[in-house]
Amino acid sequence: MTLFDTSASRRTLLKASLGVAATGVLTAPRIARAAGPDKINIAYFVGTSPTMIAKGDGWIEELTKAKVNWIEVGSGAEINTAVAAGSVDVGIGIGSAPTAAGLSQGIGYEVVSILDNIGPAEELTVRTSANIKTVADLKGKKVGTPFGSTSHFRLLGLLKTNGLTQKDVTVLDLRPDALVAAWQRGDIDGAYVWAPAKSKILAAGGEVFRTYDKLEAAGYVIADLIVARTAFTQAYPDAVVAILKAGNKALDVWTKTPDKAAELIGKQAGVTAAVAKEDLLQYDFVSPERQLQPDWLGAPGKGGKFAEVLQGTAKFLVEQKSIRSVPELAVFQKGINTAPLVKSLA
Amino acid sequence: MALRIPLRAWTVVSALVLAAAWLTLTWGGFVRDLFLPPPDQLWDAFNDLATDGYKNRTLWEHLQISLWRIFAGFVTGALAGTFLGLAMGYWRGVAALASPFVEFLRPLPQLAYLMLLIIWFGIGETSKIILLFLAALPVSAVAARDGVRNVPAQRIHAARTLGATEWQVFRHVVLPSALPEIFTGARIGVGVVYGTLIAAEIIAGSSGIGWMILDAGRFLRSDYVFVGIILIGLMGVALNGALVALETRLVHWAGR
């Protein structure tokens, strides 16, 4: 059904997949009509992230002069599916694990920016009364995490780097809200998840079991990203630049006036300013300038380390049988497009 | 009899057209495998799942777990529902007591109360089976109630006139007359339980064919999703066939 839709953007996708030049005749009138899109479909997560200020204050609508259709999602997988179907143009906050899966499977999108380096913001929490002091103590315990997420990736990495398998530790697939419920009933002794579920679990007899630093050193870096449908970026490069500009401006509010930002973000995410600030402090929001360094996304055409992180994540997903095969590094390098980010700084 | 051959031919034709479209679209390179995997990929995926399993469990374990959940939820739900329905049909008082709840529960989407079941019954098998139980119960109850209500009054009167006790009337007149409808209810119930399986396996999954489809879908593994759908579909056809066979054995008088 989606394959035969006539909208300009989907047509471009179809053209790409068919490799038929003749369809260009059909697309020409729509693309030539306007410089900017009439409507942008943006998928986002409700959470404590500076981009929420840009959403709340309508900066993207203002800068792109387009109608924005905000689509709330609960997982990166939903963004992947929606982009594949052509229903989402830009995905804000998609995790590196689903992005690695998406790029490996040839979903037509590119990473255009890093929102944050997740670091300690997603972490293992264990029940204090279960007396879990070492990773080996997890044996025979039940640990929940949302499957397919960056947290899931980290948890499995934790087991793997410590020589444990899922025969030793029962890993259960639970959405964040269900995790909190299962935790409160005492059904699980561990959870690998992000805020606000993490904060609720910590408040209900949990404690942080620090894993992130060792896992990062072992290559299990996780990040939240902004992805844009390749056909959309090609058709409307300025719109993508404008969206990134709005994001930069929002990040500025957080770095310069954290208390004001926390209040605005808290209002959007439905938490108090204090909770929002506490959550925000856990993330490392990578500035656009840092993103363009070789350590992260790298300058346009130069490439950065992050392509390797994505490939490493994809390799792991293949071991998990989540995706079929890992493409070569060039695919991930091509899947990162920092040209709009450079323009957003101008 | 004369119509039988052309009708079968139509079935064959529709299957062939579908297969031809599938082959042309996939092998002809018109559709990416992400959207529709070609037959060879499906076969590979099936072999892969059959030999290596899916995420720490073999394919047969996933199927077994799902079948067990369906069985447990359906049998308990259908039995409880049938008893309740018989009582509702036989005694107006019971009907008055139970009807509002049965009628309320019947159209309720299971996902609506999924969260509550997790909070009340945990993330183990109990909440999954209760979910399926709750799906089967109202369907069976309504079928059994209507079955009893539709028993022709003359039959009951005739039995009473011949001196049958209340129990004898129920056992030898009401129950056999209602049985065909009870079986129809059971078959609809299996369908409902089957449809609820994926919802049940959302609860703290990592096992079951429904969960496998969900999890593979998350990573856009269309090949596994298709294999899962084909398996779950065939399983449904087999279950329905088993019930029909049981029905023809037990209520061979139906429709006569």
Coordinates of C-alpha atoms in Angstrom, one line a residue:
Chain A
M1 CA 0.0 0.0 0.0
T2 CA 2.7 2.5 1.1
L3 CA 4.7 1.5 -2.0
F4 CA 2.2 3.0 -4.3
D5 CA 1.4 6.2 -2.5
T6 CA 1.8 9.2 -4.6
S7 CA 3.3 11.7 -2.2
A8 CA 6.5 13.2 -3.3
S9 CA 8.6 11.8 -0.5
R10 CA 7.4 8.3 -0.8
R11 CA 7.7 8.4 -4.5
T12 CA 11.4 9.2 -4.1
L13 CA 11.7 6.1 -1.9
L14 CA 10.0 4.0 -4.4
K15 CA 12.2 5.4 -7.1
A16 CA 15.3 4.5 -5.1
S17 CA 14.0 1.0 -4.4
L18 CA 13.1 0.3 -8.0
G19 CA 15.9 2.0 -9.6
V20 CA 13.7 3.1 -12.4
A21 CA 14.4 6.5 -13.9
A22 CA 11.0 6.8 -15.5
T23 CA 9.3 7.5 -12.2
G24 CA 11.1 10.8 -12.1
V25 CA 8.5 12.1 -14.5
L26 CA 5.9 11.6 -11.9
T27 CA 7.8 13.2 -9.1
A28 CA 8.9 16.3 -10.9
P29 CA 5.8 18.5 -10.4
R30 CA 5.6 18.0 -6.7
I31 CA 9.3 18.7 -6.0
A32 CA 9.4 21.8 -8.2
R33 CA 6.4 23.3 -6.5
A34 CA 7.8 24.6 -3.2
A35 CA 11.1 25.1 -1.6
G36 CA 10.0 23.9 1.8
P37 CA 7.7 21.1 2.8
D38 CA 4.0 21.8 3.7
K39 CA 4.1 19.4 6.5
I40 CA 6.9 17.6 8.5
N41 CA 6.2 14.4 10.3
I42 CA 8.4 14.3 13.4
A43 CA 8.5 11.3 15.7
Y44 CA 9.6 12.1 19.3
F45 CA 9.8 10.6 22.7
V46 CA 8.2 12.3 25.7
G47 CA 11.1 12.7 28.1
T48 CA 13.5 15.1 29.7
S49 CA 15.5 16.3 26.7
P50 CA 16.3 19.9 25.7
T51 CA 14.5 19.4 22.3
M52 CA 11.3 19.4 24.3
I53 CA 11.7 23.2 24.7
A54 CA 11.9 23.5 20.9
K55 CA 8.7 21.5 20.6
G56 CA 6.9 23.2 23.4
D57 CA 7.7 26.7 22.1
G58 CA 7.0 26.0 18.5
W59 CA 10.5 26.8 17.3
I60 CA 10.6 24.2 14.6
E61 CA 7.3 25.4 13.1
E62 CA 8.6 28.9 13.2
L63 CA 12.0 28.1 11.6
T64 CA 10.8 25.7 8.9
K65 CA 7.5 27.6 8.2
A66 CA 5.9 24.2 7.9
K67 CA 3.1 22.5 9.8
V68 CA 4.7 19.9 12.1
N69 CA 2.9 16.7 12.8
W70 CA 4.3 15.5 16.1
I71 CA 4.0 11.8 16.5
E72 CA 4.8 10.4 20.0
V73 CA 6.5 7.1 20.0
G74 CA 7.6 4.6 22.7
S75 CA 10.5 3.0 21.0
G76 CA 13.1 3.4 18.3
A77 CA 11.6 0.4 16.6
E78 CA 8.5 2.4 16.0
I79 CA 10.5 5.1 14.3
N80 CA 12.2 2.5 12.1
T81 CA 8.9 1.1 11.0
A82 CA 7.4 4.5 10.4
V83 CA 10.4 5.7 8.4
A84 CA 10.4 2.5 6.3
A85 CA 6.7 3.2 5.6
G86 CA 7.4 6.8 4.7
S87 CA 5.2 8.1 7.5
V88 CA 7.9 9.8 9.5
D89 CA 10.4 12.3 8.1
V90 CA 12.5 13.1 11.2
G91 CA 13.0 10.9 14.3
I92 CA 14.2 12.7 17.4
G93 CA 15.8 10.7 20.2
I94 CA 16.1 7.3 18.5
G95 CA 18.6 5.1 20.3
S96 CA 21.8 3.9 18.7
A97 CA 20.8 0.3 18.9
P98 CA 17.6 0.7 16.8
T99 CA 19.5 3.0 14.5
A100 CA 22.2 0.5 13.9
A101 CA 19.5 -2.0 13.0
G102 CA 17.8 0.4 10.7
L103 CA 20.9 1.4 8.8
S104 CA 21.9 -2.3 8.5
Q105 CA 18.5 -3.1 6.9
G106 CA 18.7 -0.2 4.5
I107 CA 16.0 1.9 5.9
G108 CA 16.4 5.1 3.9
Y109 CA 17.5 7.4 6.7
E110 CA 20.6 9.2 7.9
V111 CA 21.9 10.2 11.3
V112 CA 22.0 14.0 11.2
S113 CA 22.8 14.7 14.8
I114 CA 23.6 13.2 18.2
L115 CA 21.1 14.3 20.9
D116 CA 23.0 12.9 23.8
N117 CA 25.6 10.4 24.9
I118 CA 23.5 8.2 27.3
G119 CA 26.3 7.4 29.7
P120 CA 24.9 6.7 33.2
A121 CA 21.4 7.9 32.3
E122 CA 20.5 4.3 31.4
E123 CA 21.8 2.0 34.1
L124 CA 21.1 -1.3 35.9
T125 CA 19.1 -0.9 39.1
V126 CA 19.0 -3.9 41.5
R127 CA 16.8 -4.6 44.5
T128 CA 18.7 -3.6 47.6
S129 CA 17.3 -6.5 49.5
A130 CA 18.4 -9.0 46.9
N131 CA 22.0 -8.3 47.9
I132 CA 23.5 -8.2 44.4
K133 CA 27.1 -7.0 44.8
T134 CA 28.8 -8.5 41.8
V135 CA 27.6 -9.3 38.3
A136 CA 27.8 -13.0 39.2
D137 CA 25.2 -12.4 41.9
L138 CA 22.7 -11.9 39.0
K139 CA 22.7 -15.6 38.4
G140 CA 19.3 -17.1 38.8
K141 CA 17.7 -13.6 39.0
K142 CA 15.2 -12.0 36.8
V143 CA 16.1 -8.8 35.1
G144 CA 13.8 -6.8 32.9
T145 CA 14.5 -4.4 30.1
P146 CA 12.6 -3.1 27.0
F147 CA 13.9 -5.4 24.2
G148 CA 15.5 -3.8 21.2
S149 CA 16.5 -0.7 23.2
T150 CA 19.9 0.7 24.0
S151 CA 19.4 -0.5 27.6
H152 CA 18.8 -4.1 26.3
F153 CA 22.0 -3.8 24.3
R154 CA 23.9 -2.7 27.4
L155 CA 22.4 -5.4 29.6
L156 CA 23.3 -8.2 27.1
G157 CA 26.8 -6.6 26.8
L158 CA 27.1 -6.8 30.6
L159 CA 26.2 -10.5 30.6
K160 CA 28.6 -11.2 27.7
T161 CA 31.6 -9.3 29.0
N162 CA 31.1 -11.2 32.3
G163 CA 30.9 -14.6 30.7
L164 CA 27.2 -15.1 31.6
T165 CA 24.4 -16.2 29.3
Q166 CA 20.7 -15.8 29.3
K167 CA 20.6 -19.3 30.7
D168 CA 22.2 -17.9 33.9
V169 CA 20.1 -14.8 34.1
T170 CA 16.5 -14.5 33.0
V171 CA 16.2 -11.5 30.8
L172 CA 12.6 -10.4 30.4
D173 CA 11.0 -8.0 27.8
L174 CA 9.1 -5.3 29.7
R175 CA 8.1 -1.8 28.6
P176 CA 9.2 0.9 31.0
D177 CA 5.8 1.2 32.7
A178 CA 5.4 -2.5 33.0
L179 CA 8.9 -2.7 34.5
V180 CA 7.9 -0.4 37.3
A181 CA 4.8 -2.5 37.9
A182 CA 6.7 -5.7 37.9
W183 CA 9.3 -4.2 40.2
Q184 CA 6.8 -3.0 42.7
R185 CA 5.2 -6.5 42.8
G186 CA 8.6 -8.0 43.4
D187 CA 8.6 -10.1 40.2
I188 CA 12.0 -8.9 39.1
D189 CA 15.2 -8.1 41.0
G190 CA 16.9 -6.0 38.4
A191 CA 15.9 -3.5 35.7
Y192 CA 18.0 -1.9 33.0
V193 CA 16.1 1.2 31.9
W194 CA 16.0 5.0 31.7
A195 CA 14.2 7.8 33.5
P196 CA 11.5 8.2 34.6
A197 CA 11.0 4.5 35.1
K198 CA 14.5 4.3 36.6
S199 CA 13.8 7.0 39.1
K200 CA 10.6 5.3 40.2
I201 CA 12.4 1.9 40.6
L202 CA 15.2 3.6 42.6
A203 CA 12.6 5.1 44.9
A204 CA 10.9 1.7 45.4
G205 CA 13.8 -0.2 47.0
G206 CA 16.3 -0.1 44.2
E207 CA 19.9 0.9 44.0
V208 CA 22.2 1.7 41.1
F209 CA 24.5 -1.1 40.0
R210 CA 27.2 0.8 38.1
T211 CA 28.0 -0.8 34.7
Y212 CA 28.2 2.0 32.2
D213 CA 31.8 3.0 32.6
K214 CA 33.2 -0.5 32.1
L215 CA 30.7 -1.2 29.3
E216 CA 31.6 2.1 27.5
A217 CA 35.3 1.1 27.7
A218 CA 34.4 -2.3 26.2
G219 CA 32.7 -0.6 23.2
Y220 CA 29.1 -0.6 24.4
V221 CA 28.6 3.1 23.8
I222 CA 25.0 4.1 23.5
A223 CA 23.5 7.4 22.4
D224 CA 20.3 9.0 21.4
L225 CA 20.2 10.4 17.8
I226 CA 18.3 12.5 15.4
V227 CA 17.6 10.7 12.1
A228 CA 16.1 12.1 8.9
R229 CA 14.7 10.2 6.0
T230 CA 17.3 10.5 3.2
A231 CA 14.7 11.4 0.6
F232 CA 13.4 14.1 2.9
T233 CA 16.8 15.6 3.5
Q234 CA 17.5 15.6 -0.3
A235 CA 14.2 17.3 -1.1
Y236 CA 14.2 19.8 1.8
P237 CA 17.8 20.3 3.1
D238 CA 16.9 23.6 4.7
A239 CA 14.1 22.1 6.7
V240 CA 16.5 19.7 8.3
V241 CA 19.0 22.5 9.0
A242 CA 16.2 24.5 10.6
I243 CA 15.2 21.6 12.9
L244 CA 18.8 21.2 14.0
K245 CA 19.0 25.0 14.6
A246 CA 16.0 24.7 16.9
G247 CA 17.8 21.9 18.7
N248 CA 21.0 23.9 19.1
K249 CA 19.0 26.8 20.5
A250 CA 17.3 24.5 23.0
L251 CA 20.6 23.0 24.1
D252 CA 21.8 26.5 24.6
V253 CA 19.0 27.2 27.0
W254 CA 19.9 24.1 29.0
T255 CA 23.6 24.9 29.2
K256 CA 23.2 28.6 29.9
T257 CA 20.1 28.6 32.1
P258 CA 19.6 25.0 33.4
D259 CA 16.9 25.9 36.0
K260 CA 14.8 27.7 33.4
A261 CA 15.3 24.9 31.0
A262 CA 14.4 22.2 33.6
E263 CA 11.2 24.0 34.3
L264 CA 10.2 24.3 30.6
I265 CA 11.2 20.7 29.9
G266 CA 9.5 19.4 33.1
K267 CA 6.3 21.0 32.0
Q268 CA 6.5 19.2 28.6
A269 CA 7.5 15.9 30.1
G270 CA 5.0 16.0 32.9
V271 CA 7.4 16.0 35.8
T272 CA 8.5 18.6 38.3
A273 CA 11.4 21.0 37.5
A274 CA 13.5 19.3 40.1
V275 CA 13.0 15.8 38.7
A276 CA 13.6 17.1 35.2
K277 CA 16.9 18.7 36.2
E278 CA 18.1 15.5 38.0
D279 CA 17.3 13.5 34.9
L280 CA 18.9 16.0 32.5
L281 CA 22.1 16.1 34.6
Q282 CA 22.7 12.4 33.9
Y283 CA 22.9 12.9 30.1
D284 CA 25.9 14.2 28.3
F285 CA 24.4 16.4 25.7
V286 CA 27.1 16.5 23.0
S287 CA 27.4 20.0 21.5
P288 CA 27.2 20.4 17.7
E289 CA 30.8 21.5 17.7
R290 CA 31.9 18.3 19.6
Q291 CA 29.7 16.2 17.3
L292 CA 31.7 17.4 14.3
Q293 CA 35.0 16.2 15.9
P294 CA 36.4 12.8 14.8
D295 CA 35.5 11.3 18.1
W296 CA 31.8 11.5 17.3
L297 CA 30.1 12.0 14.0
G298 CA 33.0 13.8 12.3
A299 CA 33.1 16.6 9.8
P300 CA 31.2 16.1 6.5
G301 CA 33.1 13.7 4.2
K302 CA 35.7 13.0 7.0
G303 CA 33.8 10.5 9.1
G304 CA 34.1 9.9 12.8
K305 CA 34.3 7.1 15.3
F306 CA 30.6 6.9 15.7
A307 CA 30.2 4.9 12.5
E308 CA 32.3 2.3 14.2
V309 CA 30.1 2.4 17.3
L310 CA 27.1 1.8 15.0
Q311 CA 28.7 -1.0 13.2
G312 CA 29.8 -2.6 16.5
T313 CA 26.2 -2.4 17.7
A314 CA 25.0 -4.0 14.5
K315 CA 27.5 -6.9 14.9
F316 CA 26.1 -7.5 18.4
L317 CA 22.5 -7.4 17.0
V318 CA 23.5 -10.1 14.4
E319 CA 24.8 -12.3 17.2
Q320 CA 21.4 -11.8 18.9
K321 CA 19.7 -12.8 15.6
S322 CA 17.9 -9.5 15.7
I323 CA 19.2 -8.5 12.2
R324 CA 20.5 -10.7 9.4
S325 CA 23.9 -9.3 8.6
V326 CA 26.3 -6.4 9.2
P327 CA 27.1 -4.2 6.3
E328 CA 30.6 -2.8 5.8
L329 CA 31.7 0.3 7.7
A330 CA 31.2 2.5 4.6
V331 CA 27.4 1.9 4.9
F332 CA 27.4 3.4 8.4
Q333 CA 29.7 6.2 7.3
K334 CA 27.4 7.0 4.5
G335 CA 24.5 6.7 7.0
I336 CA 25.9 9.7 8.9
N337 CA 25.3 13.1 7.2
T338 CA 26.7 16.1 9.1
A339 CA 26.3 18.6 6.3
P340 CA 23.1 20.0 7.7
L341 CA 24.6 20.2 11.2
V342 CA 27.5 22.3 9.9
K343 CA 24.9 24.6 8.2
S344 CA 22.9 24.8 11.4
L345 CA 25.9 26.5 13.1
A346 CA 26.2 29.1 10.4
Chain B
M1 CA -21.3 -32.5 -7.5
A2 CA -20.9 -30.8 -10.8
L3 CA -19.8 -27.6 -9.2
R4 CA -17.1 -29.1 -7.1
I5 CA -14.3 -29.2 -9.7
P6 CA -14.7 -25.6 -10.9
L7 CA -14.8 -24.4 -7.3
R8 CA -11.6 -26.1 -6.4
A9 CA -10.1 -24.8 -9.6
W10 CA -10.9 -21.3 -8.4
T11 CA -9.0 -21.9 -5.1
V12 CA -6.1 -23.1 -7.1
V13 CA -6.3 -20.1 -9.4
S14 CA -6.4 -17.6 -6.5
A15 CA -3.4 -19.4 -4.9
L16 CA -1.5 -19.4 -8.1
V17 CA -2.2 -15.7 -8.8
L18 CA -1.0 -14.8 -5.3
A19 CA 2.1 -16.9 -5.7
A20 CA 2.9 -15.4 -9.1
A21 CA 2.4 -11.9 -7.8
W22 CA 4.7 -12.7 -4.8
L23 CA 7.4 -14.1 -7.1
T24 CA 7.3 -11.3 -9.6
L25 CA 7.3 -8.6 -7.0
T26 CA 10.2 -10.1 -5.0
W27 CA 12.4 -11.8 -7.5
G28 CA 11.7 -9.2 -10.1
G29 CA 13.2 -6.7 -7.8
F30 CA 10.1 -4.5 -7.6
V31 CA 9.8 -4.6 -3.8
R32 CA 12.6 -4.6 -1.3
D33 CA 12.9 -7.7 1.0
L34 CA 12.2 -5.4 3.9
F35 CA 8.6 -5.0 2.7
L36 CA 8.1 -8.5 1.3
P37 CA 10.7 -11.2 1.6
P38 CA 11.0 -13.5 -1.4
P39 CA 10.2 -17.3 -1.0
D40 CA 13.8 -18.4 -0.7
Q41 CA 14.4 -16.0 2.1
L42 CA 11.3 -17.3 3.9
W43 CA 12.5 -20.9 3.5
D44 CA 16.0 -19.9 4.8
A45 CA 14.4 -18.1 7.7
F46 CA 12.2 -21.1 8.5
N47 CA 15.2 -23.5 8.4
D48 CA 17.2 -21.1 10.5
L49 CA 14.5 -20.9 13.1
A50 CA 13.9 -24.6 13.0
T51 CA 17.6 -25.5 13.6
D52 CA 18.9 -22.6 15.7
G53 CA 15.7 -21.4 17.3
Y54 CA 14.9 -17.8 18.2
K55 CA 16.6 -16.0 21.1
N56 CA 17.5 -18.8 23.5
R57 CA 14.5 -21.1 22.6
T58 CA 13.9 -23.4 19.8
L59 CA 11.0 -22.8 17.4
W60 CA 9.2 -25.8 18.8
E61 CA 9.6 -24.5 22.4
H62 CA 8.0 -21.2 21.3
L63 CA 5.2 -23.0 19.6
Q64 CA 4.7 -25.4 22.6
I65 CA 4.6 -22.5 25.1
S66 CA 2.0 -20.7 23.0
L67 CA -0.1 -23.8 22.5
W68 CA 0.0 -24.5 26.2
R69 CA -1.1 -20.9 27.0
I70 CA -3.9 -21.1 24.5
F71 CA -5.0 -24.5 25.8
A72 CA -4.9 -23.5 29.5
G73 CA -6.7 -20.2 28.9
F74 CA -9.3 -21.6 26.5
V75 CA -10.1 -24.7 28.5
T76 CA -10.6 -22.9 31.8
G77 CA -12.4 -20.0 30.2
A78 CA -14.7 -22.1 28.0
L79 CA -15.6 -24.4 30.9
A80 CA -16.2 -21.7 33.3
G81 CA -18.1 -19.7 30.7
T82 CA -20.2 -22.7 29.7
F83 CA -21.2 -23.5 33.2
L84 CA -22.0 -19.8 33.8
G85 CA -24.0 -19.6 30.6
L86 CA -26.0 -22.8 31.3
A87 CA -26.9 -21.4 34.7
M88 CA -27.8 -18.0 33.1
G89 CA -30.0 -19.7 30.6
Y90 CA -31.7 -22.0 33.1
W91 CA -32.3 -19.6 35.9
R92 CA -33.3 -16.0 35.1
G93 CA -32.0 -14.9 38.4
V94 CA -28.4 -15.9 37.6
A95 CA -28.8 -14.2 34.2
A96 CA -29.8 -11.0 36.0
L97 CA -26.8 -11.3 38.3
A98 CA -24.2 -12.1 35.8
S99 CA -25.4 -10.5 32.5
P100 CA -24.0 -7.0 33.1
F101 CA -20.5 -8.3 33.7
V102 CA -20.5 -10.7 30.9
E103 CA -21.9 -8.2 28.4
F104 CA -19.4 -5.6 29.7
L105 CA -16.4 -7.9 29.4
R106 CA -17.2 -9.4 26.1
P107 CA -16.5 -6.4 23.8
L108 CA -13.7 -5.0 26.0
P109 CA -10.3 -4.9 24.2
Q110 CA -7.9 -7.0 26.2
L111 CA -5.1 -4.5 25.8
A112 CA -7.2 -2.1 27.9
Y113 CA -6.7 -4.0 31.1
L114 CA -3.4 -5.6 30.3
M115 CA -1.6 -3.3 32.7
L116 CA -4.0 -4.1 35.5
L117 CA -3.4 -7.8 35.1
I118 CA 0.3 -7.3 35.3
I119 CA -0.1 -5.3 38.6
W120 CA -2.5 -7.9 40.0
F121 CA -1.1 -11.1 38.9
G122 CA 2.6 -10.4 38.0
I123 CA 4.5 -11.0 34.9
G124 CA 4.5 -14.8 34.9
E125 CA 2.2 -17.3 33.3
T126 CA -0.7 -16.5 35.6
S127 CA -1.4 -13.1 34.1
K128 CA -1.1 -14.4 30.5
I129 CA -3.5 -17.3 31.1
I130 CA -5.9 -15.1 33.0
L131 CA -6.0 -12.7 30.1
L132 CA -6.8 -15.6 27.7
F133 CA -9.3 -17.0 30.2
L134 CA -11.1 -13.6 30.3
A135 CA -11.2 -13.6 26.5
A136 CA -12.8 -17.0 26.3
L137 CA -15.2 -16.8 29.2
P138 CA -17.8 -14.3 28.0
V139 CA -18.0 -15.8 24.5
S140 CA -18.7 -19.2 25.9
A141 CA -21.1 -17.9 28.5
V142 CA -23.2 -16.1 25.9
A143 CA -23.3 -19.1 23.6
A144 CA -24.3 -21.5 26.3
R145 CA -27.0 -19.0 27.6
D146 CA -28.5 -18.6 24.2
G147 CA -28.3 -22.3 23.6
V148 CA -30.4 -23.0 26.7
R149 CA -32.9 -20.2 25.9
N150 CA -33.4 -21.5 22.4
V151 CA -34.4 -25.0 23.5
P152 CA -38.0 -25.4 22.3
A153 CA -40.4 -25.1 25.2
Q154 CA -42.5 -28.1 24.0
R155 CA -39.5 -30.4 24.5
I156 CA -39.1 -29.4 28.1
H157 CA -42.9 -29.6 28.7
A158 CA -43.0 -33.0 27.0
A159 CA -40.2 -34.3 29.3
R160 CA -41.9 -32.8 32.4
T161 CA -45.2 -34.4 31.4
L162 CA -43.5 -37.7 31.1
G163 CA -42.4 -37.3 34.7
A164 CA -38.8 -36.2 34.4
T165 CA -37.1 -34.7 37.4
E166 CA -35.6 -31.2 37.1
W167 CA -32.1 -32.8 36.8
Q168 CA -33.3 -35.2 34.1
V169 CA -34.8 -32.4 32.1
F170 CA -31.5 -30.5 32.3
R171 CA -29.3 -33.5 31.6
H172 CA -31.3 -35.2 28.8
V173 CA -33.2 -32.3 27.2
V174 CA -31.7 -28.9 27.8
L175 CA -28.0 -29.8 27.6
P176 CA -28.1 -31.9 24.4
S177 CA -30.2 -29.2 22.8
A178 CA -27.8 -26.5 23.8
L179 CA -24.7 -28.4 22.9
P180 CA -24.5 -27.4 19.2
E181 CA -24.5 -23.7 20.2
I182 CA -22.0 -24.4 23.0
F183 CA -19.7 -25.8 20.4
T184 CA -20.2 -22.9 18.0
G185 CA -19.3 -20.7 21.0
A186 CA -16.2 -22.8 21.7
R187 CA -15.0 -22.3 18.1
I188 CA -15.6 -18.6 18.3
G189 CA -13.8 -18.7 21.7
V190 CA -10.8 -20.4 20.2
G191 CA -10.6 -17.6 17.7
V192 CA -10.8 -14.9 20.3
V193 CA -8.2 -16.6 22.5
Y194 CA -6.0 -17.0 19.5
G195 CA -6.4 -13.3 18.7
T196 CA -5.5 -12.4 22.2
L197 CA -2.4 -14.5 22.3
I198 CA -0.1 -11.7 21.1
A199 CA -1.5 -9.3 23.6
A200 CA -0.9 -11.9 26.3
E201 CA 2.7 -12.5 25.2
I202 CA 3.4 -8.7 25.3
I203 CA 3.5 -9.3 29.1
A204 CA 7.2 -9.8 29.9
G205 CA 7.8 -12.0 26.9
S206 CA 10.9 -13.8 25.7
S207 CA 8.8 -16.9 24.9
G208 CA 6.0 -17.9 22.6
I209 CA 5.3 -17.6 18.9
G210 CA 3.4 -14.3 19.4
W211 CA 6.3 -12.8 21.2
M212 CA 8.6 -14.0 18.5
I213 CA 6.6 -12.2 15.9
L214 CA 6.5 -9.0 18.0
D215 CA 10.2 -9.1 18.7
A216 CA 11.2 -9.8 15.1
G217 CA 8.9 -7.0 14.0
R218 CA 10.7 -4.6 16.2
F219 CA 13.8 -5.1 14.2
L220 CA 11.9 -5.3 10.9
R221 CA 12.8 -8.9 10.4
S222 CA 10.1 -9.4 7.9
D223 CA 11.3 -12.9 7.1
Y224 CA 10.8 -14.1 10.7
V225 CA 7.5 -12.2 10.9
F226 CA 6.2 -13.9 7.8
V227 CA 7.3 -17.4 9.0
G228 CA 5.7 -16.7 12.4
I229 CA 2.5 -15.6 10.8
I230 CA 2.3 -18.6 8.5
L231 CA 3.0 -20.9 11.5
I232 CA 0.4 -19.2 13.7
G233 CA -2.1 -19.3 10.9
L234 CA -1.6 -23.0 10.2
M235 CA -1.9 -23.7 14.0
G236 CA -5.2 -21.8 14.0
V237 CA -6.6 -23.8 11.1
A238 CA -5.5 -27.0 12.8
L239 CA -7.1 -26.0 16.1
N240 CA -10.3 -25.2 14.4
G241 CA -10.2 -28.5 12.6
A242 CA -9.7 -30.4 15.8
L243 CA -12.7 -28.7 17.3
V244 CA -14.9 -29.4 14.3
A245 CA -13.9 -33.1 14.5
L246 CA -14.7 -33.2 18.2
E247 CA -18.0 -31.5 17.4
T248 CA -19.1 -34.0 14.8
R249 CA -18.3 -36.8 17.2
L250 CA -20.0 -35.4 20.2
V251 CA -23.0 -33.6 18.6
H252 CA -23.6 -35.7 15.6
W253 CA -27.3 -34.9 15.8
A254 CA -26.7 -31.2 15.3
G255 CA -28.8 -29.8 12.4
R256 CA -31.0 -32.9 12.2

